[in-house]
CSV table of C-alpha atoms and ligand atoms in Angstrom, one decimal:
chain,number,residue,atom,x,y,z
A,1,UNK,CA,-7.0,6.2,12.6
A,2,UNK,CA,-5.3,8.2,9.9
A,3,UNK,CA,-7.3,9.5,6.9
A,4,UNK,CA,-6.0,9.3,3.4
A,5,UNK,CA,-6.5,11.0,0.0
A,6,UNK,CA,-6.2,8.6,-2.9
A,7,UNK,CA,-5.1,10.2,-6.2
A,8,UNK,CA,-5.0,8.4,-9.6
A,9,UNK,CA,-2.6,9.6,-12.3
A,10,UNK,CA,-0.4,10.9,-9.5
A,11,UNK,CA,3.0,10.7,-11.3
A,12,UNK,CA,2.7,13.9,-13.3
A,13,UNK,CA,0.5,17.0,-14.1
A,14,UNK,CA,-2.6,17.7,-12.2
A,15,UNK,CA,-2.3,14.5,-10.1
A,16,UNK,CA,1.2,15.2,-9.0
A,17,UNK,CA,0.3,18.9,-8.2
A,18,UNK,CA,-2.6,17.7,-6.2
A,19,UNK,CA,-0.4,15.3,-4.2
A,20,UNK,CA,2.0,18.2,-3.5
A,21,UNK,CA,-0.8,20.5,-2.5
A,22,UNK,CA,-2.5,18.0,-0.2
A,23,UNK,CA,0.8,17.0,1.4
A,24,UNK,CA,1.3,20.7,2.1
A,25,UNK,CA,-2.1,20.7,3.8
A,26,UNK,CA,-0.9,17.9,6.0
A,27,UNK,CA,-2.9,15.1,4.2
A,28,UNK,CA,-1.8,11.5,4.0
A,29,UNK,CA,-1.7,10.1,0.5
A,30,UNK,CA,-2.2,7.0,-1.5
A,31,UNK,CA,-0.7,7.6,-5.0
A,32,UNK,CA,-1.6,5.5,-8.0
A,33,UNK,CA,0.0,5.6,-11.5
A,34,UNK,CA,1.7,3.3,-13.9
A,35,UNK,CA,5.2,4.9,-13.6
A,36,UNK,CA,6.4,3.5,-10.3
A,37,UNK,CA,9.8,5.2,-10.3
A,38,UNK,CA,8.3,8.6,-10.6
A,39,UNK,CA,5.7,7.8,-7.9
A,40,UNK,CA,8.5,6.6,-5.5
A,41,UNK,CA,10.5,9.8,-6.1
A,42,UNK,CA,7.5,12.0,-5.4
A,43,UNK,CA,6.6,10.0,-2.3
A,44,UNK,CA,10.2,10.3,-0.9
A,45,UNK,CA,10.0,14.0,-1.3
A,46,UNK,CA,6.5,14.4,0.1
A,47,UNK,CA,7.2,12.3,3.2
A,48,UNK,CA,9.7,14.9,4.3
A,49,UNK,CA,6.7,17.2,5.0
A,50,UNK,CA,5.4,14.6,7.5
A,51,UNK,CA,2.7,13.0,5.4
A,52,UNK,CA,2.3,9.3,5.3
A,53,UNK,CA,2.5,8.4,1.6
A,54,UNK,CA,2.1,5.0,0.0
A,55,UNK,CA,2.5,4.3,-3.8
A,56,UNK,CA,0.9,1.7,-5.9
A,57,UNK,CA,2.0,1.1,-9.5
A,58,UNK,CA,-1.2,0.1,-11.4
A,59,UNK,CA,-2.5,0.2,-14.9
A,60,UNK,CA,-6.0,1.4,-14.2
A,61,UNK,CA,-7.4,-0.2,-17.3
A,62,UNK,CA,-6.6,-3.6,-15.7
A,63,UNK,CA,-9.7,-4.2,-13.7
A,64,UNK,CA,-8.3,-7.2,-11.9
A,65,UNK,CA,-5.3,-5.1,-10.7
A,66,UNK,CA,-7.6,-2.4,-9.5
A,67,UNK,CA,-9.7,-4.9,-7.6
A,68,UNK,CA,-6.6,-6.3,-6.0
A,69,UNK,CA,-5.4,-2.9,-5.0
A,70,UNK,CA,-8.7,-1.8,-3.5
A,71,UNK,CA,-8.9,-5.1,-1.6
A,72,UNK,CA,-5.6,-4.2,0.0
A,73,UNK,CA,-7.0,-0.7,0.9
A,74,UNK,CA,-10.2,-2.1,2.4
A,75,UNK,CA,-9.1,-1.2,6.0
A,76,UNK,CA,-7.8,2.2,5.3
A,77,UNK,CA,-9.8,5.3,6.1
A,78,UNK,CA,-10.0,7.0,2.7
A,79,UNK,CA,-12.0,10.2,2.8
A,80,UNK,CA,-11.0,11.8,-0.5
A,81,UNK,CA,-10.6,10.2,-3.9
A,82,UNK,CA,-9.3,12.3,-6.8
A,83,UNK,CA,-10.3,10.4,-9.9
A,84,UNK,CA,-7.9,12.2,-12.1
A,85,UNK,CA,-6.2,9.7,-14.6
A,86,UNK,CA,-7.4,10.3,-18.2
A,87,UNK,CA,-6.0,11.1,-21.6
A,88,UNK,CA,-6.6,12.3,-25.1
A,89,UNK,CA,-5.1,10.6,-28.1
A,90,UNK,CA,-4.9,12.1,-31.6
A,91,UNK,CA,-6.4,15.1,-33.3
A,92,UNK,CA,-7.8,13.5,-36.4
A,93,UNK,CA,-11.3,13.7,-37.7
A,94,UNK,CA,-13.3,10.8,-36.2
A,95,UNK,CA,-13.5,8.9,-39.5
A,96,UNK,CA,-9.7,8.9,-39.8
A,97,UNK,CA,-9.1,7.9,-36.2
A,98,UNK,CA,-7.2,4.7,-35.4
A,99,UNK,CA,-9.9,2.7,-33.5
A,100,UNK,CA,-7.3,1.5,-31.0
A,101,UNK,CA,-6.9,5.1,-29.8
A,102,UNK,CA,-10.7,5.5,-29.5
A,103,UNK,CA,-10.8,2.3,-27.4
A,104,UNK,CA,-7.9,3.5,-25.2
A,105,UNK,CA,-9.7,6.8,-24.4
A,106,UNK,CA,-12.9,4.9,-23.6
A,107,UNK,CA,-11.2,2.3,-21.5
A,108,UNK,CA,-9.3,5.0,-19.5
A,109,UNK,CA,-11.6,8.0,-19.4
A,110,UNK,CA,-14.9,6.1,-19.0
A,111,UNK,CA,-14.5,2.5,-18.0
A,112,UNK,CA,-11.5,2.8,-15.6
A,113,UNK,CA,-12.8,6.1,-14.3
A,114,UNK,CA,-16.1,4.5,-13.5
A,115,UNK,CA,-14.5,1.4,-12.0
A,116,UNK,CA,-12.4,3.6,-9.7
A,117,UNK,CA,-15.6,5.4,-8.6
A,118,UNK,CA,-17.3,2.1,-8.1
A,119,UNK,CA,-14.5,0.6,-6.0
A,120,UNK,CA,-14.1,3.9,-4.0
A,121,UNK,CA,-17.7,4.5,-3.0
A,122,UNK,CA,-18.0,1.8,-0.3
A,123,UNK,CA,-14.9,3.4,1.3
A,124,UNK,CA,-16.2,6.9,0.9
A,125,UNK,CA,-19.6,6.0,2.3
A,126,UNK,CA,-17.9,4.8,5.5
A,127,UNK,CA,-16.0,8.1,5.9
A,128,UNK,CA,-18.8,10.4,4.4
A,129,UNK,CA,-16.0,11.4,2.1
A,130,UNK,CA,-15.5,13.2,-1.1
A,131,UNK,CA,-15.1,12.0,-4.7
A,132,UNK,CA,-13.4,14.5,-7.1
A,133,UNK,CA,-13.9,13.7,-10.8
A,134,UNK,CA,-11.7,15.4,-13.4
A,135,UNK,CA,-13.8,16.7,-16.2
A,136,UNK,CA,-12.8,19.4,-18.7
A,137,UNK,CA,-14.0,22.3,-20.8
A,138,UNK,CA,-14.2,19.4,-23.4
A,139,UNK,CA,-17.1,18.1,-21.3
A,140,UNK,CA,-19.0,21.3,-22.1
A,141,UNK,CA,-18.1,22.0,-25.6
A,142,UNK,CA,-16.9,20.0,-28.6
A,143,UNK,CA,-14.2,20.6,-31.2
A,144,UNK,CA,-13.1,19.1,-34.5
A,145,UNK,CA,-10.4,16.4,-33.8
A,146,UNK,CA,-11.6,15.9,-30.3
A,147,UNK,CA,-14.9,14.1,-30.9
A,148,UNK,CA,-14.2,11.1,-28.8
A,149,UNK,CA,-12.2,12.9,-26.1
A,150,UNK,CA,-15.0,15.5,-25.8
A,151,UNK,CA,-17.6,12.7,-25.6
A,152,UNK,CA,-15.7,11.0,-22.7
A,153,UNK,CA,-15.6,14.3,-20.8
A,154,UNK,CA,-19.3,14.9,-21.4
A,155,UNK,CA,-19.7,11.4,-19.9
A,156,UNK,CA,-17.8,12.5,-16.8
A,157,UNK,CA,-20.2,15.5,-16.5
A,158,UNK,CA,-23.4,13.4,-16.9
A,159,UNK,CA,-22.1,10.6,-14.7
A,160,UNK,CA,-21.2,13.0,-11.8
A,161,UNK,CA,-24.7,14.6,-12.0
A,162,UNK,CA,-26.4,11.3,-11.8
A,163,UNK,CA,-24.1,10.1,-9.0
A,164,UNK,CA,-24.9,13.1,-6.9
A,165,UNK,CA,-28.6,12.1,-7.0
A,166,UNK,CA,-27.8,8.4,-6.3
A,167,UNK,CA,-25.8,9.4,-3.3
A,168,UNK,CA,-28.2,12.0,-1.8
A,169,UNK,CA,-28.5,11.3,1.9
A,170,UNK,CA,-25.2,9.4,2.1
A,171,UNK,CA,-23.2,12.4,3.1
A,172,UNK,CA,-20.7,11.7,0.3
A,173,UNK,CA,-19.8,14.7,-1.7
A,174,UNK,CA,-19.1,14.5,-5.4
A,175,UNK,CA,-17.5,17.3,-7.4
A,176,UNK,CA,-16.4,17.7,-11.1
A,177,UNK,CA,-13.4,19.9,-11.6
A,178,UNK,CA,-13.4,21.1,-15.3
A,179,UNK,CA,-10.1,22.7,-16.4
A,180,UNK,CA,-9.5,24.5,-19.6
A,181,UNK,CA,-6.0,24.3,-21.0
A,182,UNK,CA,-3.4,23.3,-18.4
A,183,UNK,CA,0.2,22.9,-19.4
A,184,UNK,CA,1.1,19.3,-18.6
A,185,UNK,CA,2.1,16.2,-20.5
A,186,UNK,CA,-1.5,16.0,-21.8
A,187,UNK,CA,-0.6,17.3,-25.2
A,188,UNK,CA,2.7,15.3,-25.5
A,189,UNK,CA,0.6,12.2,-24.9
A,190,UNK,CA,-2.1,13.3,-27.3
A,191,UNK,CA,0.4,14.1,-30.0
A,192,UNK,CA,2.2,10.8,-29.5
A,193,UNK,CA,5.4,12.2,-28.0
A,194,UNK,CA,5.9,15.1,-30.4
A,195,UNK,CA,7.1,17.6,-27.7
A,196,UNK,CA,7.7,20.5,-30.1
A,197,UNK,CA,4.2,20.3,-31.5
A,198,UNK,CA,2.8,19.9,-28.0
A,199,UNK,CA,4.6,23.0,-26.8
A,200,UNK,CA,2.8,25.0,-29.5
A,201,UNK,CA,-0.6,24.2,-27.9
A,202,UNK,CA,0.4,26.4,-25.0
A,203,UNK,CA,2.0,29.2,-27.0
A,204,UNK,CA,0.7,32.8,-27.5
A,205,UNK,CA,-1.3,32.9,-24.2
A,206,UNK,CA,-0.9,32.0,-20.6
A,207,UNK,CA,-2.2,28.5,-19.9
A,208,UNK,CA,-3.1,27.2,-16.4
A,209,UNK,CA,-0.6,25.4,-14.4
A,210,UNK,CA,-1.3,22.0,-12.7
A,211,UNK,CA,-1.0,23.8,-9.3
A,212,UNK,CA,-4.0,26.1,-10.3
A,213,UNK,CA,-6.2,23.0,-10.6
A,214,UNK,CA,-4.8,21.4,-7.4
A,215,UNK,CA,-5.8,24.7,-5.7
A,216,UNK,CA,-9.4,24.4,-7.0
A,217,UNK,CA,-9.5,20.7,-5.8
A,218,UNK,CA,-8.3,21.7,-2.4
A,219,UNK,CA,-10.9,24.5,-2.3
A,220,UNK,CA,-13.7,22.0,-3.0
A,221,UNK,CA,-12.4,19.5,-0.4
A,222,UNK,CA,-11.8,22.0,2.3
A,223,UNK,CA,-15.4,23.5,2.3
A,224,UNK,CA,-17.4,22.5,5.4
A,225,UNK,CA,-19.0,19.0,5.0
A,226,UNK,CA,-22.5,20.5,4.3
A,227,UNK,CA,-21.2,22.4,1.3
A,228,UNK,CA,-20.7,20.5,-2.0
A,229,UNK,CA,-19.1,22.3,-4.9
A,230,UNK,CA,-20.9,20.3,-7.7
A,231,UNK,CA,-18.7,21.6,-10.5
A,232,UNK,CA,-16.0,24.1,-11.1
A,233,UNK,CA,-15.0,25.3,-14.6
A,234,UNK,CA,-11.5,26.7,-14.2
A,235,UNK,CA,-10.2,28.5,-17.3
A,236,UNK,CA,-7.1,30.5,-18.2
A,237,UNK,CA,-7.9,34.2,-18.3
A,238,UNK,CA,-6.7,34.0,-21.9
A,239,UNK,CA,-9.1,31.3,-22.9
A,240,UNK,CA,-12.9,31.5,-23.3
A,241,UNK,CA,-14.6,28.4,-24.6
A,242,UNK,CA,-12.1,27.0,-27.1
A,243,UNK,CA,-10.7,30.4,-28.1
A,244,UNK,CA,-7.4,31.6,-26.7
A,245,UNK,CA,-6.1,35.2,-26.9
A,246,UNK,CA,-3.3,36.8,-24.9
A,247,UNK,CA,-4.5,39.6,-22.7
A,248,UNK,CA,-3.4,43.1,-23.8
B,1,8X3,C1,-8.2,19.3,-21.9
B,1,8X3,C2,-8.7,20.6,-22.4
B,1,8X3,O1,-9.1,22.2,-24.4
B,1,8X3,O2,-7.4,20.5,-24.7
B,1,8X3,O3,-9.1,18.7,-21.2
B,1,8X3,O4,-9.7,19.8,-24.7
B,1,8X3,S1,-8.7,20.8,-24.1
């Protein structure tokens, strides 16, 4: 029976790069995102390398849709889940935030993230598989304008730690990958489509590329089954904590 890697947020950024990297390593893929057209295009391309790739358009904040999807996947052998989908919205001080944006971050980065872990674990227990959770430097530090986003990523850190203990003895590995600044659509989404302002976030130093994080994810997954990388903080050389400075 073929084994599959399931990736959420697979239509762009870190999710897409992970799909590409895993296909290169000969893995079969189940790709999930809202943007079906982009997923289909990616799948067509990745299938050329010989991987079996299926795509599922799904809004992960819709719990019923997620339940339906996982019901369909029940008989698949899924041994890696990359719980990647997440977002930041806005850069305002908390008291000036639109509460809708706060709710969306919580619905996506906490509730949907946990729902995906909850639905994945019965499958991962069968395969003694690996759950990769996407954290962030924002799960270790805090900054003005990122109060709620940082809190959601601190949640990912705490959740992963507890889950490791819950799952001890199950053979399931759980890892948090914590990137610093990675040049993706992250800032365009955060800044509500202002591409010029988003570009500035990555100016004056060398940010990470999505492929750098895909590489870290592959490293964790490809360790022998008795080795669990609990967490990996992956930063640009030009970023320490929240400070960025171009190397001389
Ligand atoms: C994204 C990293 O520094 O923009 O998770 O919060 S940062």
